[in-house]
Amino acid sequence: MKNLKKLLCGALSVTAVLSLAACGGQSGDQTASGETGGDVPIIGICQYGQHGSLDNCREGFLQGLQEAGLVEGTDYTIDYQNASFDDNLAIQIAQAFSAEDAALMVGIATPAATACYAAAEDKDIPVVFTAITDPVGAKLDAGNITGTSDVLPVEGQLELIRALQPEAKTIGIVYTTSESNSVYSVSVYQEKAADYGFTIEAVGVTAQSEVTQAVDSLIAKGVDCFSNLTDNNVVGVLGSILEKTNEAGIPVYGSEIEQMKMGCVAGAGLDYVQLGIQTGKMAAKILTGEATCQDLPYEIIENYSLYTNSEAIAKLGLTLPDEIAQQAEEVGGQA
């Protein structure tokens, strides 16, 4: 693993590091020593891509720092960079954070966290991650790294689907084969589905450009519904997916609140702002020297909420049981 991390870091050229000025990031007026206007530590945030759940993680993270009593500009400064779902760009961003001697790196989603961990190793810079479903599978569970895991409440989702679609038999899932989060989540679905009377039809993709074609293939197979993961490639084209599934009259269940706002009918999921807040508070302890990453094992958020989009539910002719309606948060949004 160590050699792999060094290989990732070594793949970045000096030219690539210097080109980051064009990446659309936001940062303070930094010196070569990683300071801003004196001795203010830099927190480098690498977000794998831009979509609702990852944005909420970042906003929650910043809120968590503030709730921990830290003040931006005095206790820290933020260098935020977005990798636009590009693994190579994530590596470049993480290497640039190392070059500027960031005091802490933050990886939002697995590819970003993996890149940060690889780039931080030689300088032993602490890394905090969030929005990672399977830190063990991603080999991010040991060393100078910690964070929060967004393990999906699969059984809660299966219960919800059964409540809204009593006659449904087959759930379709599209996932990215290189995302360990998604591979893990699909395996849990396959393990648990029979307990609720379902079978899983899963189609793996290798790139975002393949997602809608995979959706077409599952529609052709006659799946009764789709269950969306927090797969970055899939969520990135959710609008296009919903156009196809709505036309076919097939419900899509989301895994976090932003997906329901976009038009998924319902979902059992986490609050990603709260996930980010928890992560920010962990980072504050590390930044202030109150704790090290080794003192703070990664944390799993076990509580989840139910979310519904009544417009989408009505449009697809589903009936929301009163028991679910009383428990769930109605988010509205598109349908």
Short mmCIF file of C-alpha atoms in Angstrom, two decimals:
data_model
loop_
_atom_site.label_atom_id
_atom_site.label_comp_id
_atom_site.label_asym_id
_atom_site.label_seq_id
_atom_site.Cartn_x
_atom_site.Cartn_y
_atom_site.Cartn_z
CA MET A 1 0.00 0.00 0.00
CA LYS A 2 2.84 2.36 0.88
CA ASN A 3 4.50 1.80 -2.50
CA LEU A 4 1.18 2.40 -4.24
CA LYS A 5 0.73 5.70 -2.42
CA LYS A 6 4.24 6.80 -3.40
CA LEU A 7 3.52 5.82 -7.00
CA LEU A 8 0.39 7.96 -7.01
CA CYS A 9 2.29 10.91 -5.62
CA GLY A 10 5.16 10.39 -8.03
CA ALA A 11 2.80 10.46 -10.99
CA LEU A 12 2.30 14.21 -10.56
CA SER A 13 4.65 16.49 -12.45
CA VAL A 14 5.73 19.92 -11.26
CA THR A 15 3.89 21.39 -14.22
CA ALA A 16 0.67 19.74 -13.12
CA VAL A 17 1.00 21.14 -9.63
CA LEU A 18 1.53 24.64 -10.92
CA SER A 19 -1.46 24.34 -13.24
CA LEU A 20 -3.86 24.14 -10.31
CA ALA A 21 -4.40 27.88 -10.42
CA ALA A 22 -6.80 27.16 -13.28
CA CYS A 23 -8.84 24.56 -11.36
CA GLY A 24 -11.39 26.97 -9.96
CA GLY A 25 -10.39 26.54 -6.33
CA GLN A 26 -10.78 29.11 -3.60
CA SER A 27 -7.91 29.93 -1.28
CA GLY A 28 -6.33 32.66 0.75
CA ASP A 29 -3.15 34.62 0.02
CA GLN A 30 -0.72 31.83 0.86
CA THR A 31 3.03 31.76 1.27
CA ALA A 32 5.26 28.87 0.24
CA SER A 33 5.37 27.71 3.85
CA GLY A 34 1.62 27.13 3.94
CA GLU A 35 0.83 30.24 5.95
CA THR A 36 -1.62 33.02 5.24
CA GLY A 37 -0.67 36.39 6.57
CA GLY A 38 1.55 34.87 9.27
CA ASP A 39 0.95 31.63 11.13
CA VAL A 40 -2.58 30.71 10.07
CA PRO A 41 -2.74 26.98 9.21
CA ILE A 42 -4.06 25.95 5.81
CA ILE A 43 -6.81 23.34 5.54
CA GLY A 44 -6.79 21.89 2.04
CA ILE A 45 -10.21 20.56 1.00
CA CYS A 46 -10.33 18.29 -2.04
CA GLN A 47 -13.91 17.59 -3.10
CA TYR A 48 -14.17 14.86 -5.70
CA GLY A 49 -16.97 16.56 -7.64
CA GLN A 50 -19.91 18.88 -7.33
CA HIS A 51 -23.28 17.46 -6.40
CA GLY A 52 -25.70 18.04 -3.55
CA SER A 53 -24.50 15.50 -0.99
CA LEU A 54 -20.80 16.37 -1.38
CA ASP A 55 -21.58 20.10 -1.29
CA ASN A 56 -23.54 19.52 1.91
CA CYS A 57 -20.60 17.66 3.42
CA ARG A 58 -18.32 20.60 2.70
CA GLU A 59 -20.75 23.18 4.08
CA GLY A 60 -21.30 21.04 7.16
CA PHE A 61 -17.55 20.63 7.63
CA LEU A 62 -17.03 24.39 7.69
CA GLN A 63 -19.93 24.71 10.12
CA GLY A 64 -18.38 22.04 12.33
CA LEU A 65 -15.13 24.01 12.55
CA GLN A 66 -17.07 27.08 13.63
CA GLU A 67 -19.15 25.14 16.16
CA ALA A 68 -15.88 23.87 17.63
CA GLY A 69 -14.92 27.50 18.29
CA LEU A 70 -12.44 28.03 15.48
CA VAL A 71 -12.43 31.26 13.48
CA GLU A 72 -11.54 31.38 9.80
CA GLY A 73 -8.67 33.75 9.11
CA THR A 74 -7.43 33.47 12.70
CA ASP A 75 -7.30 29.74 13.42
CA TYR A 76 -7.26 28.43 9.86
CA THR A 77 -7.67 29.35 6.21
CA ILE A 78 -9.36 27.21 3.56
CA ASP A 79 -7.88 26.13 0.24
CA TYR A 80 -10.87 24.50 -1.49
CA GLN A 81 -10.42 22.65 -4.78
CA ASN A 82 -12.93 20.66 -6.84
CA ALA A 83 -11.67 17.67 -8.83
CA SER A 84 -14.68 17.55 -11.19
CA PHE A 85 -14.91 13.74 -10.82
CA ASP A 86 -11.42 13.38 -12.31
CA ASP A 87 -9.12 10.99 -10.41
CA ASN A 88 -5.97 12.48 -11.94
CA LEU A 89 -7.03 15.99 -11.00
CA ALA A 90 -7.73 14.84 -7.44
CA ILE A 91 -4.14 13.55 -7.26
CA GLN A 92 -2.82 16.88 -8.57
CA ILE A 93 -4.84 18.84 -6.03
CA ALA A 94 -3.67 16.68 -3.14
CA GLN A 95 -0.03 16.99 -4.26
CA ALA A 96 -0.41 20.77 -4.37
CA PHE A 97 -1.73 20.76 -0.80
CA SER A 98 1.39 18.86 0.22
CA ALA A 99 3.61 21.30 -1.66
CA GLU A 100 2.09 24.24 0.23
CA ASP A 101 2.56 22.40 3.56
CA ALA A 102 -1.10 22.33 4.45
CA ALA A 103 -1.68 21.69 8.14
CA LEU A 104 -4.57 19.34 7.36
CA MET A 105 -6.04 17.75 4.25
CA VAL A 106 -9.72 16.92 3.84
CA GLY A 107 -10.94 14.41 1.26
CA ILE A 108 -14.64 14.49 0.38
CA ALA A 109 -15.52 11.11 -1.22
CA THR A 110 -13.22 8.12 -1.60
CA PRO A 111 -11.09 9.12 -4.64
CA ALA A 112 -10.34 12.51 -3.05
CA ALA A 113 -9.47 10.98 0.31
CA THR A 114 -7.26 8.35 -1.30
CA ALA A 115 -5.40 11.03 -3.23
CA CYS A 116 -4.91 13.14 -0.11
CA TYR A 117 -3.68 10.19 1.92
CA ALA A 118 -1.12 9.30 -0.74
CA ALA A 119 0.13 12.90 -1.06
CA ALA A 120 0.26 13.45 2.71
CA GLU A 121 2.33 10.38 3.56
CA ASP A 122 5.87 11.71 3.07
CA LYS A 123 5.20 14.79 5.21
CA ASP A 124 2.90 12.95 7.61
CA ILE A 125 0.16 15.55 7.16
CA PRO A 126 -3.07 14.49 8.91
CA VAL A 127 -5.99 13.65 6.62
CA VAL A 128 -9.69 13.73 7.48
CA PHE A 129 -12.26 12.16 5.17
CA THR A 130 -16.01 12.25 4.81
CA ALA A 131 -18.65 10.63 2.56
CA ILE A 132 -16.83 7.30 2.45
CA THR A 133 -18.98 4.21 2.77
CA ASP A 134 -16.26 1.59 3.28
CA PRO A 135 -13.03 3.02 4.77
CA VAL A 136 -11.68 -0.48 5.41
CA GLY A 137 -12.18 -1.57 1.82
CA ALA A 138 -10.60 1.69 0.64
CA LYS A 139 -7.63 1.05 2.99
CA LEU A 140 -8.21 4.35 4.76
CA ASP A 141 -8.70 2.92 8.25
CA ALA A 142 -5.12 3.10 9.55
CA GLY A 143 -2.36 5.70 9.71
CA ASN A 144 -2.53 9.47 10.01
CA ILE A 145 -6.12 9.56 8.76
CA THR A 146 -9.63 9.48 10.19
CA GLY A 147 -13.10 10.77 9.37
CA THR A 148 -16.74 9.83 8.99
CA SER A 149 -18.41 7.04 7.05
CA ASP A 150 -21.75 7.31 5.26
CA VAL A 151 -22.72 3.64 5.27
CA LEU A 152 -26.12 3.40 3.59
CA PRO A 153 -29.11 2.13 5.61
CA VAL A 154 -29.83 -0.62 3.09
CA GLU A 155 -32.41 -2.46 5.19
CA GLY A 156 -34.25 0.81 5.84
CA GLN A 157 -34.34 1.42 2.09
CA LEU A 158 -35.62 -2.09 1.35
CA GLU A 159 -38.37 -1.67 3.95
CA LEU A 160 -39.34 1.65 2.38
CA ILE A 161 -39.49 0.25 -1.14
CA ARG A 162 -41.61 -2.67 0.04
CA ALA A 163 -44.02 -0.26 1.78
CA LEU A 164 -44.52 1.86 -1.37
CA GLN A 165 -44.45 -1.02 -3.85
CA PRO A 166 -45.96 -4.12 -2.19
CA GLU A 167 -45.90 -6.10 -5.46
CA ALA A 168 -42.39 -5.15 -6.62
CA LYS A 169 -39.93 -7.97 -7.25
CA THR A 170 -36.80 -6.53 -8.86
CA ILE A 171 -34.67 -3.52 -7.91
CA GLY A 172 -32.23 -2.09 -10.43
CA ILE A 173 -28.93 -0.55 -9.32
CA VAL A 174 -26.30 1.18 -11.45
CA TYR A 175 -22.88 1.52 -9.85
CA THR A 176 -19.26 2.32 -10.68
CA THR A 177 -17.06 -0.76 -10.52
CA SER A 178 -14.01 1.23 -9.41
CA GLU A 179 -15.80 2.91 -6.48
CA SER A 180 -15.25 0.69 -3.45
CA ASN A 181 -18.17 2.46 -1.73
CA SER A 182 -20.54 1.35 -4.44
CA VAL A 183 -19.19 -2.18 -4.72
CA TYR A 184 -19.64 -2.60 -0.99
CA SER A 185 -23.17 -1.19 -1.01
CA VAL A 186 -24.25 -3.44 -3.89
CA SER A 187 -22.96 -6.46 -1.99
CA VAL A 188 -25.08 -5.48 1.02
CA TYR A 189 -28.16 -5.07 -1.20
CA GLN A 190 -27.55 -8.50 -2.71
CA GLU A 191 -27.15 -10.02 0.73
CA LYS A 192 -30.28 -8.45 2.23
CA ALA A 193 -32.70 -8.23 -0.70
CA ALA A 194 -34.17 -11.74 -0.39
CA ASP A 195 -35.21 -11.04 3.19
CA TYR A 196 -37.66 -8.47 1.78
CA GLY A 197 -38.76 -10.47 -1.23
CA PHE A 198 -36.57 -8.70 -3.80
CA THR A 199 -33.94 -9.65 -6.32
CA ILE A 200 -31.23 -7.20 -7.39
CA GLU A 201 -30.32 -6.43 -11.00
CA ALA A 202 -27.02 -4.54 -10.78
CA VAL A 203 -25.13 -3.13 -13.75
CA GLY A 204 -21.59 -1.88 -13.31
CA VAL A 205 -20.09 1.01 -15.28
CA THR A 206 -16.57 2.34 -15.57
CA ALA A 207 -17.34 5.96 -16.47
CA GLN A 208 -20.14 8.50 -16.15
CA SER A 209 -20.76 8.34 -19.90
CA GLU A 210 -21.95 4.73 -19.49
CA VAL A 211 -24.57 5.40 -16.80
CA THR A 212 -27.61 6.26 -18.91
CA GLN A 213 -26.98 3.29 -21.19
CA ALA A 214 -26.92 1.04 -18.10
CA VAL A 215 -30.24 2.58 -17.01
CA ASP A 216 -31.69 1.80 -20.44
CA SER A 217 -30.62 -1.83 -20.14
CA LEU A 218 -32.28 -2.19 -16.74
CA ILE A 219 -35.50 -0.57 -17.97
CA ALA A 220 -35.49 -3.07 -20.85
CA LYS A 221 -35.13 -5.92 -18.35
CA GLY A 222 -38.31 -4.77 -16.64
CA VAL A 223 -37.06 -3.77 -13.19
CA ASP A 224 -39.83 -2.53 -10.90
CA CYS A 225 -37.77 0.35 -9.50
CA PHE A 226 -34.26 1.71 -9.10
CA SER A 227 -32.40 2.29 -5.86
CA ASN A 228 -29.75 4.95 -6.11
CA LEU A 229 -26.50 4.76 -4.17
CA THR A 230 -24.23 7.70 -3.33
CA ASP A 231 -22.18 6.71 -6.40
CA ASN A 232 -20.54 9.86 -7.72
CA ASN A 233 -20.79 8.99 -11.41
CA VAL A 234 -24.45 8.03 -11.10
CA VAL A 235 -25.51 10.99 -8.96
CA GLY A 236 -23.70 13.30 -11.36
CA VAL A 237 -26.24 12.47 -14.10
CA LEU A 238 -29.30 11.86 -11.92
CA GLY A 239 -31.35 14.38 -13.87
CA SER A 240 -30.87 12.40 -17.08
CA ILE A 241 -31.66 9.14 -15.28
CA LEU A 242 -34.93 10.53 -13.96
CA GLU A 243 -35.98 11.68 -17.43
CA LYS A 244 -35.70 8.09 -18.63
CA THR A 245 -37.29 6.44 -15.60
CA ASN A 246 -40.19 8.91 -15.43
CA GLU A 247 -40.95 8.29 -19.08
CA ALA A 248 -40.95 4.54 -18.36
CA GLY A 249 -43.07 4.99 -15.23
CA ILE A 250 -40.43 3.44 -12.97
CA PRO A 251 -39.79 4.92 -9.49
CA VAL A 252 -36.29 5.80 -8.37
CA TYR A 253 -35.45 5.75 -4.65
CA GLY A 254 -32.68 8.02 -3.45
CA SER A 255 -30.12 7.65 -0.68
CA GLU A 256 -29.95 11.21 0.65
CA ILE A 257 -32.15 14.29 0.75
CA GLU A 258 -30.76 16.06 -2.32
CA GLN A 259 -31.73 13.13 -4.53
CA MET A 260 -35.35 13.42 -3.42
CA LYS A 261 -35.27 17.14 -4.16
CA MET A 262 -34.21 16.27 -7.70
CA GLY A 263 -37.18 13.95 -8.21
CA CYS A 264 -36.57 10.57 -6.56
CA VAL A 265 -39.80 9.39 -4.94
CA ALA A 266 -38.45 8.61 -1.47
CA GLY A 267 -35.41 7.37 0.36
CA ALA A 268 -33.83 6.25 3.59
CA GLY A 269 -30.67 8.27 3.99
CA LEU A 270 -28.31 10.40 6.00
CA ASP A 271 -28.18 14.13 6.56
CA TYR A 272 -24.93 15.06 4.83
CA VAL A 273 -24.76 18.47 6.47
CA GLN A 274 -24.72 16.73 9.86
CA LEU A 275 -22.14 14.28 8.54
CA GLY A 276 -19.96 17.23 7.58
CA ILE A 277 -20.47 18.93 10.94
CA GLN A 278 -19.30 15.82 12.74
CA THR A 279 -16.25 15.67 10.46
CA GLY A 280 -15.44 19.33 11.05
CA LYS A 281 -15.48 18.86 14.81
CA MET A 282 -13.05 15.95 14.47
CA ALA A 283 -10.80 18.08 12.28
CA ALA A 284 -10.87 20.91 14.84
CA LYS A 285 -9.49 18.58 17.52
CA ILE A 286 -6.65 17.56 15.23
CA LEU A 287 -5.86 21.10 14.09
CA THR A 288 -5.66 22.42 17.65
CA GLY A 289 -3.57 19.51 18.91
CA GLU A 290 -6.29 18.23 21.21
CA ALA A 291 -6.12 14.84 19.48
CA THR A 292 -4.37 12.98 16.66
CA CYS A 293 -5.97 10.95 13.91
CA GLN A 294 -4.87 7.82 15.77
CA ASP A 295 -6.78 9.04 18.83
CA LEU A 296 -9.97 9.37 16.77
CA PRO A 297 -11.11 6.18 15.02
CA TYR A 298 -13.33 6.85 12.04
CA GLU A 299 -17.00 7.23 12.95
CA ILE A 300 -20.08 5.67 11.37
CA ILE A 301 -23.36 7.57 11.33
CA GLU A 302 -25.96 4.99 12.29
CA ASN A 303 -29.12 7.11 12.52
CA TYR A 304 -30.96 7.78 9.28
CA SER A 305 -34.08 9.62 8.18
CA LEU A 306 -36.88 8.97 5.71
CA TYR A 307 -37.48 11.53 2.97
CA THR A 308 -40.35 11.73 0.50
CA ASN A 309 -41.23 13.75 -2.59
CA SER A 310 -45.04 13.67 -2.72
CA GLU A 311 -45.16 15.16 -6.23
CA ALA A 312 -42.94 12.42 -7.61
CA ILE A 313 -44.88 9.76 -5.69
CA ALA A 314 -48.21 10.99 -7.12
CA LYS A 315 -46.83 11.33 -10.64
CA LEU A 316 -45.83 7.66 -10.66
CA GLY A 317 -49.13 6.48 -9.18
CA LEU A 318 -47.72 5.27 -5.87
CA THR A 319 -49.52 5.42 -2.53
CA LEU A 320 -47.60 6.62 0.50
CA PRO A 321 -48.70 4.66 3.60
CA ASP A 322 -49.78 6.85 6.51
CA GLU A 323 -47.18 5.28 8.77
CA ILE A 324 -44.37 6.32 6.39
CA ALA A 325 -45.88 9.77 5.85
CA GLN A 326 -45.87 10.41 9.60
CA GLN A 327 -42.21 9.43 9.94
CA ALA A 328 -40.80 11.00 6.79
CA GLU A 329 -39.68 14.51 5.98
CA GLU A 330 -41.41 15.89 2.90
CA VAL A 331 -38.83 17.64 0.76
CA GLY A 332 -40.84 18.56 -2.34
CA GLY A 333 -38.71 19.56 -5.27
CA GLN A 334 -38.87 18.32 -8.84
CA ALA A 335 -41.12 15.51 -10.04
#
